[in-house]
Amino acid sequence: MTLRGRLTAAFLVVVLGPVLLGAFFVASTVTAVDRTRSTERLAVAASAVRTSVDALCQQLRAAADAVALTGDPAVVAGQLVGRGLAAAVLVSDVGGRVTYVSPGAPSTPWRDCAEPVAATSGPVRALAARVDRRDAAGALLGSVAAAELVDPAFVARLAAVSGVAVTLLDGGVSAARFTHTTESREVRDGVLAAAGHSTGEQVTETTKGRYVRRIGPSVGQPLPLVLSVPSTRPPGLHVTLAGVVVLAGLLAVLTAWRLARVTTRPLAELAGAVDRVAHGDLTARVPVRGRDELGRLAEAFNRMTRETGSYVAALTSSRDQLRGHLAVLGDTLASTHDLQRILRVILHSAIAATGARAGAVLLVETGGVLVAQCSEGLDGRWPVPDPDGPQTLRVPVGVGVVGAVAATGEPQRGRVEPTEPPTGEPRCRTYVAVPFAAPGTTGLGSGTTTIPGGERTIPGGESTADEAVSPAVALGVLALYDRVGAAEFDDDDLVTLRTFAGHAAVAVENVRVHEEAQRLSLTDPLTGLWNYRYLRESIRREVERASRFGRMLSVLALDLDRFKDVNDTYGHAAGDTVLAEFARRVRGEIREVDLAFRQGGEEFVLLLPETDARGAAIVAERLGAAVRETPIAVEAYAGPIVVTVSVGIAVYPDHGSTGREVLEAADDALYVAKAAGRDTYRVAEVRPDVPTREIPVPAGAVSPPDGLPRAGRPAQVPREPGGHARSESAAGVPESNRPGPAHARPEPADGPVDAARAGPDAARPGPGGGASSGPHPPRQSRGR
């Protein structure tokens, strides 16, 4: 009797009964598991929605707190809305009258995150958090509300966070109407009907196989929402199981006579092998003892285990590759503005993707030379070894393989013949090189390119001198050498390399745009000097440095005298010319370590590190002479414009303990210089003594007796009552010339002067800035 007959008989006795029980068990179990899983999924989704809404409310509350704590709510509200921390901000006074609302704010009333649970009707347009606004004494000034739009995009974000379909109801109680939903039209009505019949947060099932749960409005979650998930139960499960049982019974009756007892040994061997495979041993094999059904089953089992082992190995390799790609992606994202790191990641990924042994990323620099920014595997590949160490790949545009690629804009791949003379590039057998240009650049690889040695016609264009394309059109070249296996690079490698070259182009352009944006945000567009934003940062940094090393810092506040008359007489264009020329002369009179800023309008500030009042006075005299003695020529006017400058001088720490105090002292000295007749300078008065407790320190930043800056430990000077150290010369100015209405300029011949300020040979900085203006200070003019 064959194995088939034995198995049929065993099926009638043993299997048919369990099949019936199993069918019933499967039907009930699938239904119960489906409902349990759906309920758990809805519970997790409800928790995720509550967490998301709570996080949004906390974010809005923090934004409202930030507006409430500032003195200028409109500016802070605009910044918060611009940064996406809130969609709108509303400021109201104690009487409830709106004093400020963000442009484009949604219509009120807004649903408050903290409002008590209540049955409200009408659609929810915005979710808001409201805080009280108080003054320094704690008196209530009004309230600030920060809101976020509740729109289809908001509901879609909740659906994405929770992983279920989300519907925002039109009211707090009735589920007949909705405002926004992510449900499809086929199931929308059924979901709303089921939500209307549910009580509390009970899970109900629709007629179309979806589970529904309502959440909110409640404390901390004021939005009336309906969540739904599809049933995972197969459609027509009960009918299918009944048909299977009936069919199994008929087949069992028809084939019962062909079954017999089962051979135990082959099945035991098969069971043992299956158990080993279940525990992860894919090397398990079943002995093939015959050509009957069990023999064929053993052969199939052995073949299955071999193929499963191959699949597991392939999956393991794919998993490792996926981890590598994720690591590359994480590396790239973490170094968005680190060009060298990005290029290294791109080069490493390109080498791994194409199987190359070496490669380099080269960028075109000034002078038409390609310079390797990063390379891999190039050691020992140079035609002439460098005894001093590793070499940097430098190839003129138009020379060699990578030079020709940069010049023509056409990628190249091929094999290098041993007889070809060296071109300065690394030795290799095969190569592939792809150019990359700035994103949005078109026409790379057409026209005529001027390269060292003459003109070269690029395929696809006309060779005309007027249409010459600069080699700088190509940002650089991505080159790979010697594919593993000594085979040439193919077209697929070329396509892959084009993709990585595109990433390199985007990386280079992003870094350049980032650097330019940083420069523009810190400079004044008219004068090229640093702007007020950078002044606040720099004066804090310089004061900290002076305090740490026991040095002095001089601050000069400059203002062009009667500059309004220049604008009124000659026009604002002439005024801009005067400001730009004044800035140029300022840069010519200061050292490289000094910092020049345009504070706003015709007001400028200089920071002179390691300079006392005498050195600052010398600089002020030179600036006054440079402006006064050479009138400024303005185009389109017959004669030059004569301007003068008034200067206020303050020194840290004599005139202030913080950057703001020193700057205000210099500003006050500037007003004194204005009152003294303009075209002069004044040194700020030394701060009055205040009762303080003296703390011994190893070094103090005070003016030395001769007014000159010192390196290292400062000289010990007497302290007046109150603990304040004072110099004998009041910041480099004689006692008779202390700040006041009759203040006169100190003469350089009265004593030694700062060597760095002493003559025209002092170090001069280059141009001081770029083309961007910053915010202006609150104080612009007081009758100057």
GROMACS .gro file of N, CA and C in nm, residues 90-157:
model
  204
   90LEU      N    1  -0.244   8.676   1.867
   90LEU     CA    2  -0.341   8.781   1.897
   90LEU      C    3  -0.310   8.836   2.036
   91VAL      N    4  -0.295   8.969   2.044
   91VAL     CA    5  -0.265   9.037   2.170
   91VAL      C    6  -0.384   9.126   2.203
   92SER      N    7  -0.436   9.115   2.321
   92SER     CA    8  -0.550   9.197   2.364
   92SER      C    9  -0.518   9.260   2.499
   93ASP      N   10  -0.588   9.371   2.527
   93ASP     CA   11  -0.566   9.440   2.654
   93ASP      C   12  -0.658   9.384   2.761
   94VAL      N   13  -0.661   9.452   2.875
   94VAL     CA   14  -0.740   9.403   2.988
   94VAL      C   15  -0.888   9.401   2.955
   95GLY      N   16  -0.933   9.497   2.876
   95GLY     CA   17  -1.073   9.503   2.840
   95GLY      C   18  -1.113   9.408   2.729
   96GLY      N   19  -1.021   9.330   2.679
   96GLY     CA   20  -1.054   9.235   2.572
   96GLY      C   21  -1.041   9.294   2.433
   97ARG      N   22  -0.996   9.420   2.425
   97ARG     CA   23  -0.981   9.484   2.293
   97ARG      C   24  -0.851   9.436   2.228
   98VAL      N   25  -0.859   9.395   2.105
   98VAL     CA   26  -0.743   9.343   2.033
   98VAL      C   27  -0.650   9.458   1.999
   99THR      N   28  -0.524   9.444   2.045
   99THR     CA   29  -0.422   9.546   2.014
   99THR      C   30  -0.327   9.503   1.903
  100TYR      N   31  -0.320   9.375   1.880
  100TYR     CA   32  -0.236   9.326   1.767
  100TYR      C   33  -0.284   9.187   1.728
  101VAL      N   34  -0.289   9.163   1.600
  101VAL     CA   35  -0.320   9.030   1.546
  101VAL      C   36  -0.234   9.009   1.422
  102SER      N   37  -0.183   8.890   1.408
  102SER     CA   38  -0.095   8.858   1.296
  102SER      C   39  -0.172   8.871   1.164
  103PRO      N   40  -0.105   8.920   1.058
  103PRO     CA   41  -0.170   8.926   0.926
  103PRO      C   42  -0.210   8.786   0.881
  104GLY      N   43  -0.330   8.777   0.823
  104GLY     CA   44  -0.378   8.649   0.772
  104GLY      C   45  -0.421   8.553   0.880
  105ALA      N   46  -0.450   8.602   1.000
  105ALA     CA   47  -0.490   8.514   1.110
  105ALA      C   48  -0.628   8.456   1.081
  106PRO      N   49  -0.654   8.332   1.125
  106PRO     CA   50  -0.787   8.273   1.105
  106PRO      C   51  -0.891   8.348   1.186
  107SER      N   52  -1.015   8.330   1.143
  107SER     CA   53  -1.124   8.398   1.211
  107SER      C   54  -1.143   8.343   1.351
  108THR      N   55  -1.182   8.432   1.442
  108THR     CA   56  -1.208   8.394   1.581
  108THR      C   57  -1.356   8.360   1.596
  109PRO      N   58  -1.401   8.292   1.701
  109PRO     CA   59  -1.319   8.251   1.816
  109PRO      C   60  -1.234   8.127   1.786
  110TRP      N   61  -1.120   8.122   1.859
  110TRP     CA   62  -1.031   8.007   1.846
  110TRP      C   63  -1.061   7.908   1.960
  111ARG      N   64  -1.047   7.779   1.929
  111ARG     CA   65  -1.068   7.676   2.031
  111ARG      C   66  -0.946   7.675   2.126
  112ASP      N   67  -0.972   7.709   2.253
  112ASP     CA   68  -0.865   7.720   2.351
  112ASP      C   69  -0.825   7.581   2.400
  113CYS      N   70  -0.694   7.557   2.410
  113CYS     CA   71  -0.645   7.429   2.459
  113CYS      C   72  -0.691   7.401   2.602
  114ALA      N   73  -0.710   7.506   2.680
  114ALA     CA   74  -0.740   7.488   2.822
  114ALA      C   75  -0.886   7.513   2.856
  115GLU      N   76  -0.973   7.531   2.755
  115GLU     CA   77  -1.112   7.558   2.788
  115GLU      C   78  -1.179   7.432   2.840
  116PRO      N   79  -1.274   7.444   2.929
  116PRO     CA   80  -1.341   7.325   2.984
  116PRO      C   81  -1.420   7.252   2.878
  117VAL      N   82  -1.443   7.122   2.904
  117VAL     CA   83  -1.516   7.040   2.809
  117VAL      C   84  -1.659   7.091   2.801
  118ALA      N   85  -1.705   7.120   2.679
  118ALA     CA   86  -1.840   7.173   2.661
  118ALA      C   87  -1.888   7.134   2.523
  119ALA      N   88  -2.018   7.123   2.508
  119ALA     CA   89  -2.076   7.093   2.378
  119ALA      C   90  -2.084   7.221   2.298
  120THR      N   91  -1.997   7.237   2.204
  120THR     CA   92  -1.993   7.356   2.121
  120THR      C   93  -2.026   7.317   1.978
  121SER      N   94  -2.086   7.408   1.909
  121SER     CA   95  -2.121   7.384   1.769
  121SER      C   96  -2.037   7.474   1.681
  122GLY      N   97  -2.037   7.439   1.555
  122GLY     CA   98  -1.959   7.517   1.462
  122GLY      C   99  -1.822   7.456   1.439
  123PRO      N  100  -1.765   7.479   1.324
  123PRO     CA  101  -1.634   7.419   1.292
  123PRO      C  102  -1.523   7.481   1.374
  124VAL      N  103  -1.421   7.401   1.401
  124VAL     CA  104  -1.300   7.448   1.470
  124VAL      C  105  -1.203   7.501   1.364
  125ARG      N  106  -1.177   7.629   1.366
  125ARG     CA  107  -1.087   7.690   1.268
  125ARG      C  108  -0.943   7.695   1.314
  126ALA      N  109  -0.922   7.708   1.443
  126ALA     CA  110  -0.785   7.720   1.493
  126ALA      C  111  -0.781   7.670   1.637
  127LEU      N  112  -0.666   7.619   1.675
  127LEU     CA  113  -0.639   7.574   1.812
  127LEU      C  114  -0.543   7.674   1.876
  128ALA      N  115  -0.577   7.725   1.993
  128ALA     CA  116  -0.500   7.835   2.051
  128ALA      C  117  -0.466   7.805   2.196
  129ALA      N  118  -0.357   7.871   2.242
  129ALA     CA  119  -0.317   7.869   2.382
  129ALA      C  120  -0.306   8.013   2.428
  130ARG      N  121  -0.366   8.044   2.541
  130ARG     CA  122  -0.375   8.183   2.587
  130ARG      C  123  -0.305   8.196   2.722
  131VAL      N  124  -0.223   8.304   2.735
  131VAL     CA  125  -0.155   8.333   2.860
  131VAL      C  126  -0.177   8.480   2.894
  132ASP      N  127  -0.164   8.513   3.023
  132ASP     CA  128  -0.180   8.650   3.068
  132ASP      C  129  -0.052   8.727   3.041
  133ARG      N  130  -0.069   8.854   3.012
  133ARG     CA  131   0.045   8.944   2.990
  133ARG      C  132   0.049   9.043   3.106
  134ARG      N  133   0.162   9.043   3.177
  134ARG     CA  134   0.175   9.129   3.295
  134ARG      C  135   0.299   9.216   3.283
  135ASP      N  136   0.298   9.326   3.357
  135ASP     CA  137   0.414   9.413   3.360
  135ASP      C  138   0.513   9.364   3.466
  136ALA      N  139   0.620   9.442   3.487
  136ALA     CA  140   0.724   9.400   3.581
  136ALA      C  141   0.672   9.392   3.724
  137ALA      N  142   0.568   9.467   3.755
  137ALA     CA  143   0.515   9.465   3.890
  137ALA      C  144   0.411   9.356   3.909
  138GLY      N  145   0.377   9.284   3.803
  138GLY     CA  146   0.280   9.176   3.814
  138GLY      C  147   0.139   9.219   3.780
  139ALA      N  148   0.120   9.345   3.739
  139ALA     CA  149  -0.014   9.390   3.706
  139ALA      C  150  -0.056   9.334   3.571
  140LEU      N  151  -0.182   9.296   3.561
  140LEU     CA  152  -0.235   9.236   3.438
  140LEU      C  153  -0.247   9.343   3.330
  141LEU      N  154  -0.183   9.315   3.216
  141LEU     CA  155  -0.190   9.407   3.102
  141LEU      C  156  -0.285   9.357   2.994
  142GLY      N  157  -0.318   9.234   2.997
  142GLY     CA  158  -0.403   9.177   2.893
  142GLY      C  159  -0.368   9.031   2.875
  143SER      N  160  -0.386   8.983   2.756
  143SER     CA  161  -0.358   8.842   2.728
  143SER      C  162  -0.296   8.829   2.588
  144VAL      N  163  -0.228   8.717   2.570
  144VAL     CA  164  -0.167   8.683   2.440
  144VAL      C  165  -0.213   8.543   2.403
  145ALA      N  166  -0.259   8.528   2.281
  145ALA     CA  167  -0.303   8.397   2.231
  145ALA      C  168  -0.224   8.362   2.106
  146ALA      N  169  -0.165   8.243   2.107
  146ALA     CA  170  -0.095   8.190   1.989
  146ALA      C  171  -0.178   8.076   1.932
  147ALA      N  172  -0.202   8.077   1.802
  147ALA     CA  173  -0.293   7.982   1.739
  147ALA      C  174  -0.226   7.906   1.627
  148GLU      N  175  -0.278   7.787   1.601
  148GLU     CA  176  -0.236   7.703   1.489
  148GLU      C  177  -0.359   7.667   1.409
  149LEU      N  178  -0.351   7.676   1.276
  149LEU     CA  179  -0.465   7.646   1.191
  149LEU      C  180  -0.507   7.501   1.205
  150VAL      N  181  -0.638   7.480   1.212
  150VAL     CA  182  -0.695   7.344   1.207
  150VAL      C  183  -0.758   7.330   1.069
  151ASP      N  184  -0.680   7.280   0.975
  151ASP     CA  185  -0.720   7.270   0.835
  151ASP      C  186  -0.699   7.126   0.788
  152PRO      N  187  -0.728   7.098   0.662
  152PRO     CA  188  -0.705   6.961   0.614
  152PRO      C  189  -0.562   6.913   0.635
  153ALA      N  190  -0.464   7.004   0.620
  153ALA     CA  191  -0.326   6.962   0.641
  153ALA      C  192  -0.302   6.921   0.786
  154PHE      N  193  -0.365   6.993   0.880
  154PHE     CA  194  -0.350   6.958   1.022
  154PHE      C  195  -0.409   6.820   1.049
  155VAL      N  196  -0.529   6.795   0.994
  155VAL     CA  197  -0.592   6.664   1.013
  155VAL      C  198  -0.508   6.555   0.948
  156ALA      N  199  -0.451   6.586   0.830
  156ALA     CA  200  -0.366   6.487   0.763
  156ALA      C  201  -0.242   6.456   0.847
  157ARG      N  202  -0.185   6.557   0.915
  157ARG     CA  203  -0.070   6.531   1.001
  157ARG      C  204  -0.109   6.441   1.120
   0.00000   0.00000   0.00000
